Coordinates of C-alpha atoms and ligand atoms in Angstrom, one line a residue:
M1 CA 74.8 67.1 81.1
E2 CA 76.8 70.3 81.5
R3 CA 77.6 71.7 84.9
I4 CA 77.2 75.4 84.6
S5 CA 77.4 78.4 86.9
V6 CA 74.4 80.7 87.9
A7 CA 76.1 83.4 85.9
Q8 CA 76.0 81.2 82.8
A9 CA 72.4 80.0 83.5
R10 CA 71.2 83.5 83.5
K11 CA 72.3 84.1 79.9
E12 CA 70.0 83.6 77.0
E13 CA 72.5 81.4 75.2
S14 CA 71.8 78.7 77.9
I15 CA 68.2 78.3 76.9
G16 CA 67.4 74.8 75.8
K17 CA 70.3 73.2 77.6
E18 CA 70.0 70.4 80.2
V19 CA 72.3 71.5 83.0
Q20 CA 73.4 70.9 86.5
L21 CA 73.6 73.9 88.9
Q22 CA 75.0 73.9 92.5
G23 CA 74.7 76.6 95.1
W24 CA 72.8 78.0 98.0
V25 CA 69.1 78.9 98.2
R26 CA 68.4 82.5 98.8
T27 CA 64.6 82.2 99.1
R28 CA 61.8 79.9 98.4
R29 CA 58.3 80.9 97.3
D30 CA 55.4 78.4 97.2
S31 CA 52.7 78.9 94.6
K32 CA 49.1 77.9 95.1
G33 CA 49.3 76.0 91.8
G34 CA 51.4 73.3 93.5
F35 CA 54.9 74.3 92.7
S36 CA 57.7 76.3 94.2
F37 CA 60.3 78.9 93.1
L38 CA 63.8 78.7 94.5
E39 CA 66.2 81.6 94.0
L40 CA 69.6 80.0 93.7
N41 CA 73.0 81.8 94.1
D42 CA 76.5 80.4 93.7
G43 CA 78.6 83.5 94.1
T44 CA 79.5 83.8 90.4
C45 CA 77.3 86.9 89.9
Q46 CA 75.1 89.4 91.7
G47 CA 71.9 87.9 90.4
N48 CA 70.2 84.5 91.3
V49 CA 68.7 82.1 88.9
Q50 CA 65.1 81.1 89.4
I51 CA 64.4 77.4 89.8
L52 CA 60.9 76.1 89.1
A53 CA 60.3 73.0 91.2
E54 CA 57.0 71.2 90.5
A55 CA 55.0 69.0 92.9
T56 CA 55.7 66.1 90.6
L57 CA 59.3 65.9 91.9
P58 CA 59.5 62.8 94.1
N59 CA 61.0 64.7 97.0
Y60 CA 58.8 67.8 96.6
E61 CA 57.0 67.4 99.9
T62 CA 59.9 65.9 101.9
D63 CA 62.7 68.2 100.7
V64 CA 61.8 71.0 98.4
K65 CA 59.1 72.4 100.6
K66 CA 61.4 72.6 103.6
L67 CA 64.2 74.4 101.8
G68 CA 65.0 77.9 103.3
T69 CA 67.7 80.6 103.0
G70 CA 71.2 79.2 103.2
A71 CA 70.5 75.5 102.3
S72 CA 72.8 74.0 99.7
V73 CA 71.5 72.0 96.7
T74 CA 72.3 70.4 93.4
V75 CA 69.7 71.0 90.8
T76 CA 69.5 69.4 87.4
G77 CA 67.0 70.6 84.8
L78 CA 66.2 72.4 81.6
V79 CA 67.0 76.1 81.1
K80 CA 64.0 77.9 79.6
Q81 CA 63.1 81.4 78.6
S82 CA 61.5 83.1 81.7
P83 CA 58.0 84.4 81.4
A84 CA 58.7 86.8 84.3
K85 CA 60.1 90.2 83.9
G86 CA 63.7 91.1 85.0
Q87 CA 65.3 87.8 84.2
A88 CA 66.0 86.1 80.9
T89 CA 65.9 82.5 82.0
E90 CA 64.6 80.1 84.6
V91 CA 65.4 76.4 85.2
Q92 CA 62.8 73.8 85.3
A93 CA 64.0 71.3 87.8
K94 CA 64.1 67.5 87.1
N95 CA 66.0 66.7 90.2
V96 CA 66.8 68.6 93.5
T97 CA 69.3 67.1 95.9
V98 CA 69.8 68.7 99.2
H99 CA 73.4 68.7 100.6
G100 CA 73.0 70.8 103.7
W101 CA 70.1 72.3 105.6
A102 CA 70.2 75.7 107.2
D103 CA 67.9 76.2 110.1
A104 CA 65.8 79.4 109.6
E105 CA 65.7 80.1 113.4
T106 CA 69.5 80.1 113.9
Y107 CA 71.1 80.9 110.5
P108 CA 72.8 84.2 111.4
I109 CA 72.4 86.0 108.1
Q110 CA 68.8 85.0 107.5
K111 CA 67.3 88.4 108.0
K112 CA 67.5 91.3 105.6
G113 CA 68.9 94.6 106.8
A114 CA 71.8 93.2 109.0
T115 CA 74.2 96.0 109.8
M116 CA 77.8 96.0 108.6
E117 CA 78.9 95.9 112.2
F118 CA 76.9 92.7 112.9
L119 CA 78.2 91.1 109.7
R120 CA 81.8 91.6 110.8
T121 CA 81.0 89.3 113.7
V122 CA 80.1 86.6 111.2
S123 CA 82.9 87.0 108.8
H124 CA 82.7 83.3 107.9
L125 CA 79.1 83.7 106.6
R126 CA 79.1 87.3 105.2
P127 CA 80.5 86.3 101.8
R128 CA 77.1 84.8 101.2
T129 CA 75.4 88.2 101.3
N130 CA 74.9 90.4 98.2
T131 CA 77.2 93.1 99.5
F132 CA 80.1 90.9 100.3
G133 CA 79.8 88.8 97.2
A134 CA 80.0 92.0 95.2
V135 CA 83.0 93.3 97.2
A136 CA 84.8 90.0 96.7
R137 CA 84.2 90.1 92.9
V138 CA 85.3 93.7 92.5
R139 CA 88.3 93.0 94.6
N140 CA 89.2 90.2 92.4
C141 CA 88.7 92.4 89.3
A142 CA 90.9 95.1 90.7
S143 CA 93.7 92.6 91.5
R144 CA 93.5 91.3 87.9
S145 CA 93.7 94.9 86.6
I146 CA 96.8 95.5 88.6
H147 CA 98.6 92.6 87.0
D148 CA 97.2 93.4 83.6
F149 CA 98.2 97.0 83.7
F150 CA 101.8 96.3 84.7
Q151 CA 102.3 93.2 82.7
E152 CA 101.1 95.0 79.5
R153 CA 103.7 97.6 80.2
D154 CA 106.5 95.1 80.6
F155 CA 106.9 95.5 84.4
L156 CA 108.3 92.5 86.2
Y157 CA 106.3 91.0 89.1
L158 CA 108.5 90.8 92.1
H159 CA 108.0 88.9 95.4
T160 CA 109.4 91.0 98.2
P161 CA 109.8 89.5 101.7
I162 CA 107.2 89.6 104.4
I163 CA 109.8 89.4 107.2
T164 CA 112.5 92.1 107.2
A165 CA 114.9 93.8 109.5
S166 CA 114.4 97.3 108.1
D167 CA 111.7 99.9 108.8
C168 CA 111.1 101.4 105.3
E169 CA 108.8 104.2 106.4
G170 CA 110.8 105.0 109.6
A171 CA 107.5 105.4 111.4
G172 CA 108.1 102.7 114.0
E173 CA 104.8 101.0 113.3
L174 CA 106.3 97.5 113.2
F175 CA 105.1 94.1 114.3
K176 CA 108.0 92.2 115.8
V177 CA 108.8 88.7 114.6
T178 CA 110.6 86.5 117.2
T179 CA 110.8 82.9 118.5
F180 CA 111.7 84.1 122.0
D181 CA 109.7 82.8 124.9
L182 CA 108.1 86.1 126.0
D183 CA 108.5 85.1 129.6
K184 CA 112.2 84.5 129.3
V185 CA 113.6 87.1 126.9
P186 CA 117.4 87.1 127.2
R187 CA 118.9 90.4 128.2
Q188 CA 122.3 92.0 128.3
G189 CA 121.9 94.6 131.0
P190 CA 118.7 96.6 130.1
Q191 CA 118.9 95.6 126.4
I192 CA 117.3 92.6 124.8
D193 CA 120.0 90.2 123.5
F194 CA 118.9 89.2 120.0
H195 CA 121.9 86.9 119.3
S196 CA 119.9 83.8 120.2
D197 CA 116.7 84.9 118.5
F198 CA 115.8 83.2 115.1
F199 CA 117.3 85.9 112.9
S200 CA 120.0 87.0 115.4
K201 CA 118.7 90.5 115.2
P202 CA 115.3 92.3 115.6
A203 CA 113.0 91.4 112.7
F204 CA 109.6 92.7 111.7
L205 CA 106.6 92.2 109.4
T206 CA 107.2 94.4 106.4
V207 CA 105.5 97.9 106.2
S208 CA 106.5 98.2 102.5
G209 CA 108.3 96.2 99.8
Q210 CA 109.8 99.4 98.4
L211 CA 113.4 99.1 99.5
Q212 CA 113.7 95.6 98.0
A213 CA 111.8 96.7 94.9
E214 CA 114.4 99.4 94.5
I215 CA 117.1 96.7 94.4
F216 CA 115.4 95.0 91.5
A217 CA 114.5 98.2 89.7
C218 CA 118.1 99.2 89.8
A219 CA 118.9 96.0 87.8
L220 CA 115.8 95.1 85.8
G221 CA 114.3 98.5 85.1
K222 CA 110.6 98.3 85.9
V223 CA 109.2 96.1 88.6
Y224 CA 106.1 95.9 90.9
T225 CA 105.4 94.1 94.1
F226 CA 101.9 93.3 95.3
G227 CA 101.3 91.7 98.6
P228 CA 100.3 91.9 102.3
T229 CA 101.7 94.8 104.3
F230 CA 101.6 95.3 108.0
R231 CA 101.3 98.4 110.2
A232 CA 101.0 98.4 114.0
E233 CA 99.5 101.8 114.0
N234 CA 96.9 102.0 116.6
S235 CA 94.5 104.0 114.5
N236 CA 90.9 102.9 114.8
T237 CA 89.6 104.7 111.7
P238 CA 87.4 103.6 108.8
R239 CA 90.5 103.9 106.5
H240 CA 93.3 101.9 108.4
L241 CA 94.0 98.2 108.7
A242 CA 96.8 96.5 110.5
E243 CA 97.2 94.1 107.5
F244 CA 96.4 95.5 104.1
W245 CA 97.5 94.8 100.5
M246 CA 99.7 97.2 98.7
V247 CA 100.9 97.3 95.1
E248 CA 104.2 99.1 94.7
P249 CA 105.7 99.8 91.3
E250 CA 109.3 100.9 91.1
M251 CA 110.9 102.3 88.0
A252 CA 114.5 103.1 87.1
F253 CA 115.0 106.3 85.1
Y254 CA 111.6 107.7 86.1
D255 CA 111.4 111.1 87.6
L256 CA 108.5 112.4 89.7
N257 CA 106.5 113.6 86.7
D258 CA 106.8 110.1 85.0
N259 CA 105.7 108.7 88.3
M260 CA 102.6 110.9 88.5
T261 CA 101.6 110.1 84.9
L262 CA 101.9 106.3 85.6
A263 CA 99.8 106.7 88.8
E264 CA 97.0 108.5 87.0
A265 CA 96.8 106.0 84.2
F266 CA 96.9 103.2 86.7
I267 CA 93.9 104.4 88.8
K268 CA 91.9 105.1 85.6
R269 CA 92.6 101.6 84.4
I270 CA 91.3 100.0 87.6
I271 CA 88.1 102.1 87.4
Q272 CA 87.5 101.3 83.7
D273 CA 87.9 97.6 84.3
A274 CA 85.6 97.5 87.3
L275 CA 82.9 99.3 85.3
A276 CA 83.4 97.1 82.2
R277 CA 83.9 93.7 83.9
C278 CA 81.5 94.0 86.9
P279 CA 78.6 96.1 85.7
D280 CA 76.0 94.3 87.9
D281 CA 78.0 94.6 91.0
M282 CA 78.8 98.2 90.3
K283 CA 75.1 98.8 89.7
F284 CA 74.4 97.2 93.1
F285 CA 76.8 99.5 94.9
Q286 CA 75.2 102.5 93.2
E287 CA 71.7 101.4 94.2
R288 CA 72.3 100.0 97.7
I289 CA 75.5 101.5 99.1
D290 CA 76.4 104.9 97.6
K291 CA 74.1 106.8 95.2
E292 CA 77.0 108.8 93.8
V293 CA 79.6 106.1 93.2
L294 CA 79.1 105.6 89.4
S295 CA 78.9 109.3 88.6
R296 CA 82.0 110.0 90.7
L297 CA 83.9 107.3 88.9
E298 CA 82.8 108.4 85.5
H299 CA 83.7 111.9 86.3
I300 CA 87.2 110.8 87.4
L301 CA 87.8 108.9 84.1
K302 CA 87.1 112.2 82.3
S303 CA 89.2 114.5 84.6
E304 CA 92.8 115.2 84.4
F305 CA 94.3 114.9 87.9
L306 CA 95.4 118.2 89.3
R307 CA 99.1 118.4 90.2
L308 CA 99.6 120.8 93.1
P309 CA 102.7 121.6 95.2
Y310 CA 102.2 121.1 98.9
T311 CA 103.1 124.8 99.6
E312 CA 100.3 126.0 97.3
A313 CA 97.9 123.5 98.9
I314 CA 98.7 125.1 102.3
E315 CA 97.8 128.5 100.8
V316 CA 94.5 127.1 99.5
L317 CA 93.7 125.6 102.8
L318 CA 94.6 128.8 104.7
Q319 CA 92.4 130.9 102.4
S320 CA 89.5 128.4 102.4
G321 CA 87.6 129.9 105.3
E322 CA 86.9 126.3 106.6
Q323 CA 87.0 125.4 110.2
F324 CA 89.4 122.5 110.4
E325 CA 89.8 120.4 113.5
F326 CA 93.6 120.4 112.9
P327 CA 94.9 123.9 112.3
V328 CA 96.8 124.4 109.0
K329 CA 100.3 125.8 108.7
W330 CA 103.3 125.0 106.5
G331 CA 105.1 121.9 107.7
I332 CA 102.1 119.9 109.0
D333 CA 101.3 116.5 107.8
L334 CA 97.9 116.9 106.1
Q335 CA 94.9 115.2 107.8
T336 CA 92.1 113.5 106.0
E337 CA 89.9 116.6 106.5
H338 CA 92.4 118.7 104.6
E339 CA 92.9 116.2 101.9
R340 CA 89.1 115.8 101.4
Y341 CA 88.5 119.5 101.3
L342 CA 91.0 119.8 98.5
T343 CA 89.8 116.9 96.3
E344 CA 86.1 117.0 97.1
K345 CA 85.2 120.6 97.7
K346 CA 87.8 122.9 96.2
F347 CA 89.0 121.0 93.0
Q348 CA 86.3 118.3 92.7
R349 CA 88.7 115.9 91.1
P350 CA 91.7 113.8 92.1
V351 CA 94.7 115.9 93.2
I352 CA 98.3 114.9 93.2
L353 CA 100.1 116.8 95.9
F354 CA 103.9 117.0 95.6
D355 CA 107.0 118.5 97.1
Y356 CA 106.2 117.9 100.7
P357 CA 108.3 119.2 103.7
R358 CA 111.4 117.1 104.2
A359 CA 110.8 116.8 107.9
I360 CA 107.5 114.9 107.6
K361 CA 108.6 112.4 105.0
P362 CA 110.8 109.3 105.1
F363 CA 114.6 109.3 104.5
Y364 CA 114.6 107.9 101.0
M365 CA 112.9 110.8 99.2
R366 CA 114.9 113.0 96.8
V367 CA 115.7 116.4 98.4
N368 CA 114.8 119.4 96.3
D369 CA 117.2 122.3 95.7
D370 CA 115.5 124.4 98.3
G371 CA 116.7 121.9 101.0
K372 CA 113.3 122.1 102.7
T373 CA 111.1 119.9 100.5
V374 CA 111.4 116.5 98.9
R375 CA 110.1 114.9 95.7
A376 CA 107.1 113.2 97.4
M377 CA 103.7 112.8 95.9
D378 CA 100.3 111.7 97.4
V379 CA 97.3 111.0 95.2
L380 CA 94.1 112.2 96.8
V381 CA 90.6 111.1 95.6
P382 CA 87.1 112.3 96.4
G383 CA 85.4 110.1 99.0
V384 CA 88.6 108.6 100.5
G385 CA 91.5 111.0 100.6
E386 CA 95.0 109.5 100.1
I387 CA 95.1 106.3 98.1
I388 CA 98.7 106.5 96.8
G389 CA 101.9 107.6 98.4
G390 CA 105.1 107.7 96.5
S391 CA 108.2 109.7 95.5
Q392 CA 111.3 110.1 93.4
R393 CA 114.1 108.4 95.4
E394 CA 117.3 110.1 96.5
E395 CA 119.9 108.7 94.1
R396 CA 122.9 110.9 95.3
L397 CA 125.0 109.0 97.9
D398 CA 126.2 112.0 99.8
V399 CA 122.7 113.7 100.0
L400 CA 121.1 110.4 101.1
E401 CA 123.7 109.8 103.8
Q402 CA 123.3 113.3 105.2
N403 CA 119.5 113.0 105.2
M404 CA 119.7 109.7 107.1
K405 CA 122.0 111.3 109.6
D406 CA 119.7 114.3 110.0
K407 CA 116.9 111.9 110.8
G408 CA 119.0 110.2 113.4
M409 CA 119.3 106.9 111.6
S410 CA 122.1 104.5 111.9
L411 CA 123.7 104.0 108.4
E412 CA 125.3 100.6 109.2
P413 CA 122.2 98.4 108.6
Y414 CA 121.5 100.2 105.3
Q415 CA 124.8 99.6 103.6
W416 CA 123.1 97.5 101.0
Y417 CA 120.7 100.3 100.2
L418 CA 123.6 102.8 100.0
D419 CA 125.5 100.4 97.7
L420 CA 122.7 101.0 95.1
R421 CA 124.0 104.6 95.1
R422 CA 127.7 103.7 95.2
F423 CA 127.6 101.5 92.1
G424 CA 125.8 102.6 89.0
T425 CA 123.2 104.8 90.7
V426 CA 120.2 106.0 88.6
P427 CA 117.3 108.4 89.1
H428 CA 114.3 106.3 90.0
S429 CA 110.8 106.6 91.4
G430 CA 107.9 104.5 92.6
F431 CA 104.7 104.6 94.6
G432 CA 102.4 102.5 96.8
L433 CA 98.7 102.0 96.3
G434 CA 96.6 100.5 99.0
L435 CA 94.2 98.0 97.5
E436 CA 91.6 98.4 100.2
R437 CA 91.6 102.2 99.8
V438 CA 90.9 101.7 96.1
L439 CA 88.1 99.4 96.9
L440 CA 86.5 102.0 99.2
F441 CA 86.6 104.3 96.3
L442 CA 85.3 101.8 93.7
T443 CA 82.4 100.5 95.8
G444 CA 81.4 103.5 98.0
M445 CA 81.7 101.2 101.0
A446 CA 82.2 103.3 104.2
N447 CA 84.5 101.2 106.2
I448 CA 87.8 99.5 105.2
R449 CA 87.0 96.5 107.4
D450 CA 84.3 95.6 104.8
V451 CA 86.4 95.5 101.7
I452 CA 88.9 92.9 102.9
P453 CA 87.9 89.3 103.5
F454 CA 89.2 89.1 107.1
P455 CA 90.1 92.5 108.6
R456 CA 92.9 92.9 111.1
T457 CA 92.5 95.9 113.3
P458 CA 93.4 96.7 116.9
G459 CA 91.7 94.0 119.0
N460 CA 90.5 92.0 116.0
A461 CA 92.3 88.9 114.5
E462 CA 89.6 86.3 114.6
F463 CA 88.7 84.0 111.7
Ligands
4AD501 O1 102.0 106.3 101.9 P1 102.6 105.0 102.3 O2 103.0 104.8 103.7 O3 103.8 104.7 101.3 C1 104.7 103.7 101.4 O4 104.6 102.8 102.1 C2 105.8 103.8 100.3 N1 106.9 102.9 100.7 C3 105.2 103.3 99.0 C4 106.2 103.4 97.9 O5 106.6 104.5 97.5 N2 106.5 102.3 97.3 O6 101.5 103.8 101.9 C5 101.1 103.7 100.6 C6 99.6 103.5 100.5 C7 98.8 104.6 101.1 O7 98.6 105.7 100.2 C8 97.5 103.9 101.4 O8 96.7 103.8 100.2 C9 97.9 102.6 101.8 O9 99.2 102.4 101.3 N3 98.0 102.5 103.3 C10 97.1 101.8 104.0 N4 95.9 101.2 103.7 C11 95.2 100.6 104.7 N5 95.6 100.7 106.0 C12 96.7 101.3 106.4 N6 97.1 101.3 107.7 C13 97.5 101.9 105.4 N7 98.7 102.6 105.4 C14 98.9 102.9 104.1
MG502 MG1 101.3 108.0 102.8

């Protein structure tokens, strides 16, 4: 007998096979005719498979008729064509074995219509719901697309460190890594003395693998890193996590235009694969989460991303006649409200903003001839705002050193980074895409806490 998944059992080609299925009961319906229907789900797809359990089963009264939502079972039986509408197959049970009961009174996700907020308090059980099963499958699909996209283009997958001594983004949003006893931190005068700490210096969880990716791009050409990233920014928004997954390609001999072209192709590929590989889950999001998600994604596949200099974007915002909470003027860091106005209202397609003011961007971005702006780019999409941040990197040693000094940085810890400019420097570029931001966009889910298995946000690190 073949052990198959619910996804396989739902297909017509399984008809006529004796199979074994294992999963969790979603519902049980008893019919007057002396038999019951079980809806079985095992997480392999959005749909369930219907099990027909007849009263002739030896444990029909003792087990089958007591099964409720959440119980786990093994069923063996014959896959048949279903007489009912909306499903190709059903399984006529020959044997039903119960592994674990789930008490209907106390099973926390028994009831329909539980809020997302409530489900966050039961993160250990929410993967069993339709919504979180679909999110998990689409997340898996996007992760696969990321690797496929870069592998097909001969990028090398690079593992960058989680613990690092450098603050790539210079924003100071770092989690410290130490083995010091916090009650007895050694000091030299007012300063902490790190000599006896594990790394003999301050160390942090990484905010980006970019600087290490640059090292490998400047030797191997095209690389990407994809892993967890940490930011101690205390922003309690539906778009920020303290721990998120970022994919960062870095390419030698790419300028900013090459970088934009790659970013656009990359986003389109992730969308295409989700639509093609997870049609049932995407249909679910459309019907139950966001009525516009499919039309938005299809529209984006057909649109060319607009490339707009920051300075022109400021003009557009100033002339928009909109009442923004944060006033607009040249030099500001754009807020989500500004980004969304541009991509959703004004241009109604993804927008790549570039050439941002030097003062609001990190030290590593290439300075333009005007001395005021840098070769930065942010990709903004409808519904979310920024999903990609990237730039062409400063490859000129003297300009880079000056920029770092202007930003008040000490050059000493970055000698390895400057060496890449001292020896065989090349123009190069890269970007970072936040996986969870992409998932918000793909699924139409409203809160980033609901597109990662175990969200880490201020005050939350359970599970
Ligand atoms: O714009 P960011 O900060 O860029 C960098 O870190 C660069 N070093 C990337 C590079 O050039 N290699 O972050 C990149 C992306 C953002 O556009 C966003 O999608 C995501 O990472 N991101 C977050 N996602 C969830 N929660 C947070 N707190 C995020 N911060 C950034
Ligand atoms: Mg950014």
